[in-house]
């Protein structure tokens, strides 16, 4: 009976994938970058992994540059690197293999940095690269670029527009299809869309699960961000936090936008501002002690969460059957020269 159910489940998944119109779900930049190590001789899976790891290692540098626009405190700059490594979104990205999303986040942060640093000719470069990386952070980076147009000097305005259109034009028509897929509900990015709301807010119990259950660091980052928002006078950061909060609570069919993916991105720089504010207010306690205490607490939560995730993150309907796991391990030991991809349904 279990074997029959597995076959039926595979057939059902196959039907779902056939019905999807996801040709243009993800832009091609990450896949193009992954070709470089593949052309150098690495197997495809390893090429994807090494590209994702390189992006991961670059992300703290981008956050460091961004936070440099808000503070000259060296401890806060180093803190931004540590918080990037602890960010709730990273565990989710590496679990789901969402490396294009990580690339989009990288270019989104660099877009925000160049706006704050007034590097007007670099802003359209990173904004266009974000469009070529991810269908959520790309358009958001474009909105940042357009929002900043009024502050671009007249001599740089036309070159900025030419740079942006030259780099992004290859994929701009595809975003029409992406928007149509999302609006009409054809963008089935998850196999369990039937359990998700359609253009409406998540239920309170589901939001509570995201905040307390999926990643235990989401709530501490959110609390630190609220402190940072009360401290900062930066209007753009506040607007971005509101936008990310909205897309954490309001669901677009077929997407994976949750607090773990979106709100935690902007929470990194705002949390740094929040921790710096707490350090200054506690006059009787040395600021480095407060900073180190918060970092130690976050690391402790991270360690506890990793153990929790190992036991609870793999959903039964998304976990390969045990016999398939054993068969895959045997194939690897028998012949490790080939890369095998397990498909949910046999090709017709």
PDB file of C-alpha atoms in Angstrom, residues 12-285:
ATOM      1  CA  UNK A  12       0.072  13.798  -8.700  1.00  0.00           C
ATOM      2  CA  UNK A  13       3.221  15.877  -8.396  1.00  0.00           C
ATOM      3  CA  UNK A  14       3.951  15.237 -12.030  1.00  0.00           C
ATOM      4  CA  UNK A  15       0.525  16.605 -12.967  1.00  0.00           C
ATOM      5  CA  UNK A  16       1.154  19.688 -10.851  1.00  0.00           C
ATOM      6  CA  UNK A  17       4.477  20.354 -12.564  1.00  0.00           C
ATOM      7  CA  UNK A  18       2.921  19.843 -15.996  1.00  0.00           C
ATOM      8  CA  UNK A  19       0.213  22.431 -15.241  1.00  0.00           C
ATOM      9  CA  UNK A  20       2.703  25.028 -14.145  1.00  0.00           C
ATOM     10  CA  UNK A  21       3.535  27.870 -16.470  1.00  0.00           C
ATOM     11  CA  UNK A  22       6.820  28.629 -14.764  1.00  0.00           C
ATOM     12  CA  UNK A  23       9.094  29.149 -17.748  1.00  0.00           C
ATOM     13  CA  UNK A  24      10.027  32.599 -16.514  1.00  0.00           C
ATOM     14  CA  UNK A  25       9.810  32.148 -12.762  1.00  0.00           C
ATOM     15  CA  UNK A  26      13.514  32.800 -12.132  1.00  0.00           C
ATOM     16  CA  UNK A  27      15.787  35.034 -14.200  1.00  0.00           C
ATOM     17  CA  UNK A  28      18.977  33.436 -15.564  1.00  0.00           C
ATOM     18  CA  UNK A  29      21.882  35.258 -13.877  1.00  0.00           C
ATOM     19  CA  UNK A  30      22.618  32.717 -11.144  1.00  0.00           C
ATOM     20  CA  UNK A  31      22.493  29.845 -13.615  1.00  0.00           C
ATOM     21  CA  UNK A  32      24.805  31.741 -15.950  1.00  0.00           C
ATOM     22  CA  UNK A  33      27.292  32.344 -13.121  1.00  0.00           C
ATOM     23  CA  UNK A  34      27.118  28.646 -12.221  1.00  0.00           C
ATOM     24  CA  UNK A  35      28.297  27.808 -15.733  1.00  0.00           C
ATOM     25  CA  UNK A  36      31.734  29.281 -14.973  1.00  0.00           C
ATOM     26  CA  UNK A  37      32.861  26.631 -12.446  1.00  0.00           C
ATOM     27  CA  UNK A  38      31.061  24.008 -14.555  1.00  0.00           C
ATOM     28  CA  UNK A  39      33.140  24.997 -17.600  1.00  0.00           C
ATOM     29  CA  UNK A  40      36.238  24.736 -15.407  1.00  0.00           C
ATOM     30  CA  UNK A  41      35.465  21.070 -14.871  1.00  0.00           C
ATOM     31  CA  UNK A  42      33.304  20.892 -11.749  1.00  0.00           C
ATOM     32  CA  UNK A  43      30.214  18.627 -11.798  1.00  0.00           C
ATOM     33  CA  UNK A  44      26.937  20.599 -12.175  1.00  0.00           C
ATOM     34  CA  UNK A  45      25.835  20.087  -8.550  1.00  0.00           C
ATOM     35  CA  UNK A  46      29.232  21.206  -7.220  1.00  0.00           C
ATOM     36  CA  UNK A  47      29.241  24.178  -9.596  1.00  0.00           C
ATOM     37  CA  UNK A  48      25.915  25.348  -8.185  1.00  0.00           C
ATOM     38  CA  UNK A  49      27.116  24.836  -4.621  1.00  0.00           C
ATOM     39  CA  UNK A  50      30.386  26.730  -5.049  1.00  0.00           C
ATOM     40  CA  UNK A  51      28.574  29.619  -6.746  1.00  0.00           C
ATOM     41  CA  UNK A  52      26.060  29.795  -3.894  1.00  0.00           C
ATOM     42  CA  UNK A  53      28.827  29.684  -1.279  1.00  0.00           C
ATOM     43  CA  UNK A  54      30.733  32.503  -3.000  1.00  0.00           C
ATOM     44  CA  UNK A  55      27.580  34.632  -2.996  1.00  0.00           C
ATOM     45  CA  UNK A  56      27.077  33.787   0.678  1.00  0.00           C
ATOM     46  CA  UNK A  57      30.635  34.922   1.470  1.00  0.00           C
ATOM     47  CA  UNK A  58      30.092  38.169  -0.452  1.00  0.00           C
ATOM     48  CA  UNK A  59      26.854  39.060   1.354  1.00  0.00           C
ATOM     49  CA  UNK A  60      28.496  40.157   4.673  1.00  0.00           C
ATOM     50  CA  UNK A  61      30.776  42.510   2.709  1.00  0.00           C
ATOM     51  CA  UNK A  62      27.728  44.133   1.096  1.00  0.00           C
ATOM     52  CA  UNK A  63      26.029  44.537   4.484  1.00  0.00           C
ATOM     53  CA  UNK A  64      29.273  46.001   5.912  1.00  0.00           C
ATOM     54  CA  UNK A  65      29.304  48.601   3.121  1.00  0.00           C
ATOM     55  CA  UNK A  66      25.629  49.383   3.716  1.00  0.00           C
ATOM     56  CA  UNK A  67      25.928  49.873   7.476  1.00  0.00           C
ATOM     57  CA  UNK A  68      28.955  52.154   6.883  1.00  0.00           C
ATOM     58  CA  UNK A  69      26.476  54.716   5.582  1.00  0.00           C
ATOM     59  CA  UNK A  70      24.699  54.807   8.940  1.00  0.00           C
ATOM     60  CA  UNK A  71      27.532  54.578  11.473  1.00  0.00           C
ATOM     61  CA  UNK A  72      31.292  54.957  11.680  1.00  0.00           C
ATOM     62  CA  UNK A  73      31.483  52.770  14.778  1.00  0.00           C
ATOM     63  CA  UNK A  74      33.921  49.934  14.012  1.00  0.00           C
ATOM     64  CA  UNK A  75      32.208  47.555  16.442  1.00  0.00           C
ATOM     65  CA  UNK A  76      28.875  48.136  14.708  1.00  0.00           C
ATOM     66  CA  UNK A  77      30.445  47.442  11.308  1.00  0.00           C
ATOM     67  CA  UNK A  78      31.897  44.148  12.529  1.00  0.00           C
ATOM     68  CA  UNK A  79      28.555  43.430  14.193  1.00  0.00           C
ATOM     69  CA  UNK A  80      26.844  43.748  10.799  1.00  0.00           C
ATOM     70  CA  UNK A  81      28.985  40.882   9.476  1.00  0.00           C
ATOM     71  CA  UNK A  82      28.111  38.648  12.436  1.00  0.00           C
ATOM     72  CA  UNK A  83      24.387  39.435  12.155  1.00  0.00           C
ATOM     73  CA  UNK A  84      24.477  38.586   8.455  1.00  0.00           C
ATOM     74  CA  UNK A  85      25.783  35.126   9.318  1.00  0.00           C
ATOM     75  CA  UNK A  86      23.015  34.716  11.895  1.00  0.00           C
ATOM     76  CA  UNK A  87      20.209  36.058   9.710  1.00  0.00           C
ATOM     77  CA  UNK A  88      17.117  33.790   9.660  1.00  0.00           C
ATOM     78  CA  UNK A  89      16.904  33.952   5.871  1.00  0.00           C
ATOM     79  CA  UNK A  90      20.187  32.100   5.353  1.00  0.00           C
ATOM     80  CA  UNK A  91      19.083  28.811   6.922  1.00  0.00           C
ATOM     81  CA  UNK A  92      15.932  28.860   4.807  1.00  0.00           C
ATOM     82  CA  UNK A  93      17.860  29.645   1.624  1.00  0.00           C
ATOM     83  CA  UNK A  94      20.357  26.840   2.157  1.00  0.00           C
ATOM     84  CA  UNK A  95      17.608  24.382   3.116  1.00  0.00           C
ATOM     85  CA  UNK A  96      15.552  25.176   0.015  1.00  0.00           C
ATOM     86  CA  UNK A  97      18.525  25.787  -2.295  1.00  0.00           C
ATOM     87  CA  UNK A  98      17.272  29.291  -3.087  1.00  0.00           C
ATOM     88  CA  UNK A  99      20.608  30.602  -4.337  1.00  0.00           C
ATOM     89  CA  UNK A 100      19.007  32.923  -6.954  1.00  0.00           C
ATOM     90  CA  UNK A 101      17.179  34.565  -4.057  1.00  0.00           C
ATOM     91  CA  UNK A 102      20.475  35.004  -2.206  1.00  0.00           C
ATOM     92  CA  UNK A 103      21.960  36.639  -5.300  1.00  0.00           C
ATOM     93  CA  UNK A 104      18.943  38.949  -5.568  1.00  0.00           C
ATOM     94  CA  UNK A 105      19.352  39.904  -1.894  1.00  0.00           C
ATOM     95  CA  UNK A 106      23.034  40.677  -2.489  1.00  0.00           C
ATOM     96  CA  UNK A 107      22.267  43.071  -5.348  1.00  0.00           C
ATOM     97  CA  UNK A 108      19.334  44.590  -3.454  1.00  0.00           C
ATOM     98  CA  UNK A 109      21.644  45.449  -0.530  1.00  0.00           C
ATOM     99  CA  UNK A 110      24.265  46.851  -2.914  1.00  0.00           C
ATOM    100  CA  UNK A 111      21.567  48.929  -4.626  1.00  0.00           C
ATOM    101  CA  UNK A 112      20.563  50.377  -1.267  1.00  0.00           C
ATOM    102  CA  UNK A 113      24.230  50.996  -0.395  1.00  0.00           C
ATOM    103  CA  UNK A 114      24.975  52.903  -3.617  1.00  0.00           C
ATOM    104  CA  UNK A 115      21.878  55.049  -3.080  1.00  0.00           C
ATOM    105  CA  UNK A 116      22.964  55.982   0.437  1.00  0.00           C
ATOM    106  CA  UNK A 117      26.580  56.500  -0.687  1.00  0.00           C
ATOM    107  CA  UNK A 118      25.397  58.598  -3.674  1.00  0.00           C
ATOM    108  CA  UNK A 119      27.244  56.426  -6.196  1.00  0.00           C
ATOM    109  CA  UNK A 120      24.721  57.294  -8.867  1.00  0.00           C
ATOM    110  CA  UNK A 121      26.225  55.368 -11.796  1.00  0.00           C
ATOM    111  CA  UNK A 122      26.560  52.154  -9.781  1.00  0.00           C
ATOM    112  CA  UNK A 123      22.937  52.116  -8.583  1.00  0.00           C
ATOM    113  CA  UNK A 124      21.475  51.187 -12.001  1.00  0.00           C
ATOM    114  CA  UNK A 125      24.127  48.472 -12.409  1.00  0.00           C
ATOM    115  CA  UNK A 126      23.181  46.624  -9.212  1.00  0.00           C
ATOM    116  CA  UNK A 127      19.475  47.294  -9.728  1.00  0.00           C
ATOM    117  CA  UNK A 128      19.567  45.747 -13.198  1.00  0.00           C
ATOM    118  CA  UNK A 129      21.617  42.779 -11.945  1.00  0.00           C
ATOM    119  CA  UNK A 130      19.001  42.237  -9.228  1.00  0.00           C
ATOM    120  CA  UNK A 131      16.327  42.106 -11.953  1.00  0.00           C
ATOM    121  CA  UNK A 132      18.348  39.380 -13.642  1.00  0.00           C
ATOM    122  CA  UNK A 133      18.595  37.452 -10.366  1.00  0.00           C
ATOM    123  CA  UNK A 134      15.248  37.197  -8.572  1.00  0.00           C
ATOM    124  CA  UNK A 135      11.584  38.054  -9.379  1.00  0.00           C
ATOM    125  CA  UNK A 136      10.922  39.754  -6.023  1.00  0.00           C
ATOM    126  CA  UNK A 137      14.158  41.460  -5.006  1.00  0.00           C
ATOM    127  CA  UNK A 138      14.733  42.489  -8.634  1.00  0.00           C
ATOM    128  CA  UNK A 139      11.593  44.634  -9.004  1.00  0.00           C
ATOM    129  CA  UNK A 140      12.123  45.946  -5.470  1.00  0.00           C
ATOM    130  CA  UNK A 141      15.645  47.073  -6.401  1.00  0.00           C
ATOM    131  CA  UNK A 142      14.213  48.707  -9.509  1.00  0.00           C
ATOM    132  CA  UNK A 143      11.726  50.627  -7.371  1.00  0.00           C
ATOM    133  CA  UNK A 144      14.647  51.787  -5.213  1.00  0.00           C
ATOM    134  CA  UNK A 145      16.450  53.011  -8.342  1.00  0.00           C
ATOM    135  CA  UNK A 146      13.350  54.835  -9.620  1.00  0.00           C
ATOM    136  CA  UNK A 147      12.730  56.304  -6.167  1.00  0.00           C
ATOM    137  CA  UNK A 148      16.270  57.695  -6.248  1.00  0.00           C
ATOM    138  CA  UNK A 149      16.013  59.259  -9.710  1.00  0.00           C
ATOM    139  CA  UNK A 150      15.035  62.652  -8.274  1.00  0.00           C
ATOM    140  CA  UNK A 151      18.321  62.773  -6.347  1.00  0.00           C
ATOM    141  CA  UNK A 152      20.516  61.888  -9.324  1.00  0.00           C
ATOM    142  CA  UNK A 153      22.394  64.914 -10.731  1.00  0.00           C
ATOM    143  CA  UNK A 154      21.225  65.950 -14.171  1.00  0.00           C
ATOM    144  CA  UNK A 155      24.553  65.041 -15.787  1.00  0.00           C
ATOM    145  CA  UNK A 156      24.230  61.444 -14.484  1.00  0.00           C
ATOM    146  CA  UNK A 157      20.533  60.915 -15.149  1.00  0.00           C
ATOM    147  CA  UNK A 158      20.658  59.899 -18.813  1.00  0.00           C
ATOM    148  CA  UNK A 159      23.735  57.641 -18.386  1.00  0.00           C
ATOM    149  CA  UNK A 160      22.010  55.965 -15.405  1.00  0.00           C
ATOM    150  CA  UNK A 161      18.899  55.190 -17.435  1.00  0.00           C
ATOM    151  CA  UNK A 162      20.976  53.905 -20.372  1.00  0.00           C
ATOM    152  CA  UNK A 163      23.007  51.642 -18.068  1.00  0.00           C
ATOM    153  CA  UNK A 164      19.871  50.244 -16.418  1.00  0.00           C
ATOM    154  CA  UNK A 165      18.015  49.566 -19.674  1.00  0.00           C
ATOM    155  CA  UNK A 166      21.084  48.120 -21.399  1.00  0.00           C
ATOM    156  CA  UNK A 167      21.678  45.570 -18.649  1.00  0.00           C
ATOM    157  CA  UNK A 168      18.070  44.643 -17.857  1.00  0.00           C
ATOM    158  CA  UNK A 169      16.390  44.810 -21.285  1.00  0.00           C
ATOM    159  CA  UNK A 170      17.109  41.138 -21.978  1.00  0.00           C
ATOM    160  CA  UNK A 171      14.703  40.107 -19.213  1.00  0.00           C
ATOM    161  CA  UNK A 172      12.210  42.986 -18.896  1.00  0.00           C
ATOM    162  CA  UNK A 173       9.633  41.361 -21.271  1.00  0.00           C
ATOM    163  CA  UNK A 174       9.744  38.195 -19.152  1.00  0.00           C
ATOM    164  CA  UNK A 175       8.521  40.121 -16.117  1.00  0.00           C
ATOM    165  CA  UNK A 176       5.214  40.633 -17.920  1.00  0.00           C
ATOM    166  CA  UNK A 177       4.805  36.845 -17.913  1.00  0.00           C
ATOM    167  CA  UNK A 178       5.897  36.636 -14.269  1.00  0.00           C
ATOM    168  CA  UNK A 179       3.321  39.270 -13.273  1.00  0.00           C
ATOM    169  CA  UNK A 180       0.604  37.444 -15.227  1.00  0.00           C
ATOM    170  CA  UNK A 181       1.505  34.140 -13.546  1.00  0.00           C
ATOM    171  CA  UNK A 182       1.298  35.706 -10.082  1.00  0.00           C
ATOM    172  CA  UNK A 183      -1.903  37.686 -10.670  1.00  0.00           C
ATOM    173  CA  UNK A 184      -3.806  34.869 -12.370  1.00  0.00           C
ATOM    174  CA  UNK A 185      -2.623  32.220  -9.901  1.00  0.00           C
ATOM    175  CA  UNK A 186      -0.656  30.224 -12.496  1.00  0.00           C
ATOM    176  CA  UNK A 187       2.625  30.709 -10.648  1.00  0.00           C
ATOM    177  CA  UNK A 188       2.618  27.483  -8.621  1.00  0.00           C
ATOM    178  CA  UNK A 189       5.928  27.774  -6.855  1.00  0.00           C
ATOM    179  CA  UNK A 190       5.013  25.264  -4.129  1.00  0.00           C
ATOM    180  CA  UNK A 191       3.289  21.892  -4.220  1.00  0.00           C
ATOM    181  CA  UNK A 192       0.987  22.818  -1.350  1.00  0.00           C
ATOM    182  CA  UNK A 193      -0.599  25.989  -2.737  1.00  0.00           C
ATOM    183  CA  UNK A 194      -4.004  24.707  -1.704  1.00  0.00           C
ATOM    184  CA  UNK A 195      -3.033  25.337   1.941  1.00  0.00           C
ATOM    185  CA  UNK A 196      -2.093  28.982   1.337  1.00  0.00           C
ATOM    186  CA  UNK A 197      -4.385  32.031   1.241  1.00  0.00           C
ATOM    187  CA  UNK A 198      -5.122  33.639  -2.106  1.00  0.00           C
ATOM    188  CA  UNK A 199      -4.197  37.331  -2.093  1.00  0.00           C
ATOM    189  CA  UNK A 200      -4.971  37.755   1.581  1.00  0.00           C
ATOM    190  CA  UNK A 201      -3.311  37.942   4.970  1.00  0.00           C
ATOM    191  CA  UNK A 202      -1.904  34.889   6.689  1.00  0.00           C
ATOM    192  CA  UNK A 203      -3.881  33.595   9.648  1.00  0.00           C
ATOM    193  CA  UNK A 204      -2.590  34.614  13.120  1.00  0.00           C
ATOM    194  CA  UNK A 205      -1.632  31.032  13.974  1.00  0.00           C
ATOM    195  CA  UNK A 206       0.376  30.738  10.736  1.00  0.00           C
ATOM    196  CA  UNK A 207       2.193  34.004  11.418  1.00  0.00           C
ATOM    197  CA  UNK A 208       2.922  32.761  14.945  1.00  0.00           C
ATOM    198  CA  UNK A 209       4.370  29.562  13.465  1.00  0.00           C
ATOM    199  CA  UNK A 210       6.707  31.571  11.236  1.00  0.00           C
ATOM    200  CA  UNK A 211       7.821  33.797  14.106  1.00  0.00           C
ATOM    201  CA  UNK A 212       8.205  31.121  16.783  1.00  0.00           C
ATOM    202  CA  UNK A 213       8.449  27.785  14.980  1.00  0.00           C
ATOM    203  CA  UNK A 214      10.218  27.925  11.626  1.00  0.00           C
ATOM    204  CA  UNK A 215      13.223  29.927  12.770  1.00  0.00           C
ATOM    205  CA  UNK A 216      13.732  30.976  16.367  1.00  0.00           C
ATOM    206  CA  UNK A 217      15.932  33.915  15.343  1.00  0.00           C
ATOM    207  CA  UNK A 218      13.171  35.691  13.408  1.00  0.00           C
ATOM    208  CA  UNK A 219      11.533  37.162  16.507  1.00  0.00           C
ATOM    209  CA  UNK A 220      14.779  38.470  18.124  1.00  0.00           C
ATOM    210  CA  UNK A 221      15.727  40.141  14.833  1.00  0.00           C
ATOM    211  CA  UNK A 222      12.258  41.664  14.623  1.00  0.00           C
ATOM    212  CA  UNK A 223      12.485  43.048  18.179  1.00  0.00           C
ATOM    213  CA  UNK A 224      15.953  44.505  17.544  1.00  0.00           C
ATOM    214  CA  UNK A 225      14.625  46.058  14.333  1.00  0.00           C
ATOM    215  CA  UNK A 226      11.802  47.800  16.191  1.00  0.00           C
ATOM    216  CA  UNK A 227      14.396  49.338  18.532  1.00  0.00           C
ATOM    217  CA  UNK A 228      16.458  50.376  15.508  1.00  0.00           C
ATOM    218  CA  UNK A 229      13.436  51.937  13.796  1.00  0.00           C
ATOM    219  CA  UNK A 230      12.748  54.042  16.879  1.00  0.00           C
ATOM    220  CA  UNK A 231      16.352  55.247  16.767  1.00  0.00           C
ATOM    221  CA  UNK A 232      16.951  55.884  13.074  1.00  0.00           C
ATOM    222  CA  UNK A 233      15.721  58.924  11.180  1.00  0.00           C
ATOM    223  CA  UNK A 234      16.242  57.271   7.802  1.00  0.00           C
ATOM    224  CA  UNK A 235      12.924  57.443   5.941  1.00  0.00           C
ATOM    225  CA  UNK A 236      13.968  54.902   3.303  1.00  0.00           C
ATOM    226  CA  UNK A 237      14.767  52.235   5.905  1.00  0.00           C
ATOM    227  CA  UNK A 238      11.399  52.799   7.544  1.00  0.00           C
ATOM    228  CA  UNK A 239       9.528  52.504   4.243  1.00  0.00           C
ATOM    229  CA  UNK A 240      11.421  49.332   3.343  1.00  0.00           C
ATOM    230  CA  UNK A 241      10.620  47.799   6.717  1.00  0.00           C
ATOM    231  CA  UNK A 242       6.902  48.526   6.207  1.00  0.00           C
ATOM    232  CA  UNK A 243       6.993  47.024   2.696  1.00  0.00           C
ATOM    233  CA  UNK A 244       8.792  43.905   3.885  1.00  0.00           C
ATOM    234  CA  UNK A 245       6.433  43.590   6.840  1.00  0.00           C
ATOM    235  CA  UNK A 246       3.448  43.768   4.494  1.00  0.00           C
ATOM    236  CA  UNK A 247       4.811  41.052   2.219  1.00  0.00           C
ATOM    237  CA  UNK A 248       5.493  38.937   5.287  1.00  0.00           C
ATOM    238  CA  UNK A 249       1.853  39.085   6.360  1.00  0.00           C
ATOM    239  CA  UNK A 250       0.091  39.314   2.986  1.00  0.00           C
ATOM    240  CA  UNK A 251       0.347  36.309   0.720  1.00  0.00           C
ATOM    241  CA  UNK A 252       0.709  36.276  -3.070  1.00  0.00           C
ATOM    242  CA  UNK A 253      -0.400  32.885  -4.459  1.00  0.00           C
ATOM    243  CA  UNK A 254       2.375  30.484  -5.306  1.00  0.00           C
ATOM    244  CA  UNK A 255       5.204  32.378  -3.644  1.00  0.00           C
ATOM    245  CA  UNK A 256       7.354  31.773  -0.590  1.00  0.00           C
ATOM    246  CA  UNK A 257       7.414  35.287   0.826  1.00  0.00           C
ATOM    247  CA  UNK A 258       7.432  34.975   4.609  1.00  0.00           C
ATOM    248  CA  UNK A 259       9.148  36.776   7.500  1.00  0.00           C
ATOM    249  CA  UNK A 260      11.991  34.298   7.187  1.00  0.00           C
ATOM    250  CA  UNK A 261      12.624  35.424   3.583  1.00  0.00           C
ATOM    251  CA  UNK A 262      11.784  39.107   3.478  1.00  0.00           C
ATOM    252  CA  UNK A 263      11.549  40.859   6.815  1.00  0.00           C
ATOM    253  CA  UNK A 264      14.851  39.416   7.993  1.00  0.00           C
ATOM    254  CA  UNK A 265      16.693  41.038   5.042  1.00  0.00           C
ATOM    255  CA  UNK A 266      16.048  44.617   6.089  1.00  0.00           C
ATOM    256  CA  UNK A 267      16.257  43.580   9.745  1.00  0.00           C
ATOM    257  CA  UNK A 268      20.029  43.106   9.449  1.00  0.00           C
ATOM    258  CA  UNK A 269      21.058  46.795   9.121  1.00  0.00           C
ATOM    259  CA  UNK A 270      18.215  48.017  11.326  1.00  0.00           C
ATOM    260  CA  UNK A 271      19.159  45.498  14.050  1.00  0.00           C
ATOM    261  CA  UNK A 272      22.716  46.846  14.032  1.00  0.00           C
ATOM    262  CA  UNK A 273      21.302  50.322  14.643  1.00  0.00           C
ATOM    263  CA  UNK A 274      19.115  48.894  17.413  1.00  0.00           C
ATOM    264  CA  UNK A 275      22.014  47.155  19.182  1.00  0.00           C
ATOM    265  CA  UNK A 276      24.161  50.296  18.922  1.00  0.00           C
ATOM    266  CA  UNK A 277      21.301  52.281  20.454  1.00  0.00           C
ATOM    267  CA  UNK A 278      20.967  49.835  23.360  1.00  0.00           C
ATOM    268  CA  UNK A 279      24.724  49.975  23.971  1.00  0.00           C
ATOM    269  CA  UNK A 280      24.673  53.767  24.249  1.00  0.00           C
ATOM    270  CA  UNK A 281      21.666  53.952  26.562  1.00  0.00           C
ATOM    271  CA  UNK A 282      23.088  51.624  29.203  1.00  0.00           C
ATOM    272  CA  UNK A 283      25.531  54.116  30.735  1.00  0.00           C
ATOM    273  CA  UNK A 284      26.561  51.913  33.663  1.00  0.00           C
ATOM    274  CA  UNK A 285      27.468  48.952  31.417  1.00  0.00           C
TER     275      UNK A 285
END
